[in-house]
């Protein structure tokens, strides 16, 4: 297809009347958009709740297990000097 033919094809497309848009398309797009927004907001809130619960669980575990403290020795030192 040459440059002239492509230009002619584009001109023919642009000179046509645009297709009619269904009258309920806007309402449907708004409904679907609000549904997506609500779902995204709910997912974000659930993720924040999960992060908060994980943080609380970690703090409780760290307070009870105290992993920073050295565990007591399992063997007794040898007795010398009796």
Tab-separated table of C-alpha atoms in Angstrom:
chain	number	residue	atom	x	y	z
A	1	UNK	CA	0.000	0.000	0.000
A	2	UNK	CA	1.517	3.291	-1.044
A	3	UNK	CA	1.552	6.501	0.953
A	4	UNK	CA	-1.145	8.050	-1.260
A	5	UNK	CA	-3.454	5.043	-0.777
A	6	UNK	CA	-2.978	5.117	2.986
A	7	UNK	CA	-3.752	8.835	3.111
A	8	UNK	CA	-6.883	8.272	1.032
A	9	UNK	CA	-8.013	5.455	3.311
A	10	UNK	CA	-7.497	7.602	6.394
A	11	UNK	CA	-9.403	10.496	4.820
A	12	UNK	CA	-12.319	8.196	3.986
A	13	UNK	CA	-12.395	6.949	7.581
A	14	UNK	CA	-12.332	10.473	8.963
A	15	UNK	CA	-15.051	11.738	6.624
A	16	UNK	CA	-17.540	9.101	7.760
A	17	UNK	CA	-20.006	9.912	10.488
A	18	UNK	CA	-18.978	8.470	13.827
A	19	UNK	CA	-20.925	5.419	14.987
A	20	UNK	CA	-23.788	5.936	17.410
A	21	UNK	CA	-22.968	5.254	21.033
A	22	UNK	CA	-25.547	3.252	22.988
A	23	UNK	CA	-27.414	5.547	25.396
A	24	UNK	CA	-26.816	3.329	28.431
A	25	UNK	CA	-23.055	3.026	27.866
A	26	UNK	CA	-22.210	5.900	30.244
A	27	UNK	CA	-24.364	4.526	33.057
A	28	UNK	CA	-22.859	1.048	32.622
A	29	UNK	CA	-19.304	2.446	32.655
A	30	UNK	CA	-20.009	4.422	35.836
A	31	UNK	CA	-21.546	1.359	37.509
A	32	UNK	CA	-18.605	-0.868	36.616
A	33	UNK	CA	-16.105	1.803	37.625
A	34	UNK	CA	-17.689	2.293	41.031
A	35	UNK	CA	-17.776	-1.479	41.520
A	36	UNK	CA	-14.054	-1.713	40.713
A	37	UNK	CA	-13.307	1.176	43.068
A	38	UNK	CA	-15.212	-0.444	45.937
A	39	UNK	CA	-13.426	-3.753	45.351
A	40	UNK	CA	-10.021	-2.062	45.274
A	41	UNK	CA	-10.814	-0.135	48.480
A	42	UNK	CA	-11.927	-3.329	50.228
A	43	UNK	CA	-8.776	-5.154	49.110
A	44	UNK	CA	-6.588	-2.303	50.376
A	45	UNK	CA	-8.351	-2.301	53.762
A	46	UNK	CA	-7.982	-6.073	54.061
A	47	UNK	CA	-4.264	-5.854	53.293
A	48	UNK	CA	-3.792	-3.152	55.940
A	49	UNK	CA	-5.706	-5.297	58.440
A	50	UNK	CA	-3.531	-8.301	57.586
A	51	UNK	CA	-0.381	-6.221	58.020
A	52	UNK	CA	-1.617	-4.942	61.397
A	53	UNK	CA	-2.495	-8.476	62.563
A	54	UNK	CA	0.926	-9.769	61.488
A	55	UNK	CA	2.639	-6.935	63.353
A	56	UNK	CA	0.642	-7.626	66.530
A	57	UNK	CA	1.379	-11.363	66.252
A	58	UNK	CA	5.092	-10.672	65.837
A	59	UNK	CA	5.185	-8.302	68.839
A	60	UNK	CA	3.351	-10.827	71.031
A	61	UNK	CA	5.682	-13.638	69.929
A	62	UNK	CA	8.775	-11.498	70.496
A	63	UNK	CA	7.554	-10.475	73.957
A	64	UNK	CA	6.926	-14.070	75.031
A	65	UNK	CA	9.801	-15.896	73.305
A	66	UNK	CA	12.395	-13.125	73.803
A	67	UNK	CA	14.652	-14.311	70.940
A	68	UNK	CA	17.327	-11.715	71.790
A	69	UNK	CA	18.119	-13.395	75.129
A	70	UNK	CA	20.797	-16.108	75.126
A	71	UNK	CA	19.237	-19.465	76.060
A	72	UNK	CA	20.400	-21.096	79.286
A	73	UNK	CA	23.179	-23.624	79.034
A	74	UNK	CA	22.047	-27.238	78.754
A	75	UNK	CA	25.176	-28.672	80.408
A	76	UNK	CA	26.705	-27.840	83.754
A	77	UNK	CA	30.267	-26.652	83.958
A	78	UNK	CA	32.793	-29.163	85.271
A	79	UNK	CA	33.366	-29.106	89.003
A	80	UNK	CA	36.993	-28.548	89.914
A	81	UNK	CA	38.741	-27.892	93.191
A	82	UNK	CA	36.938	-30.361	95.457
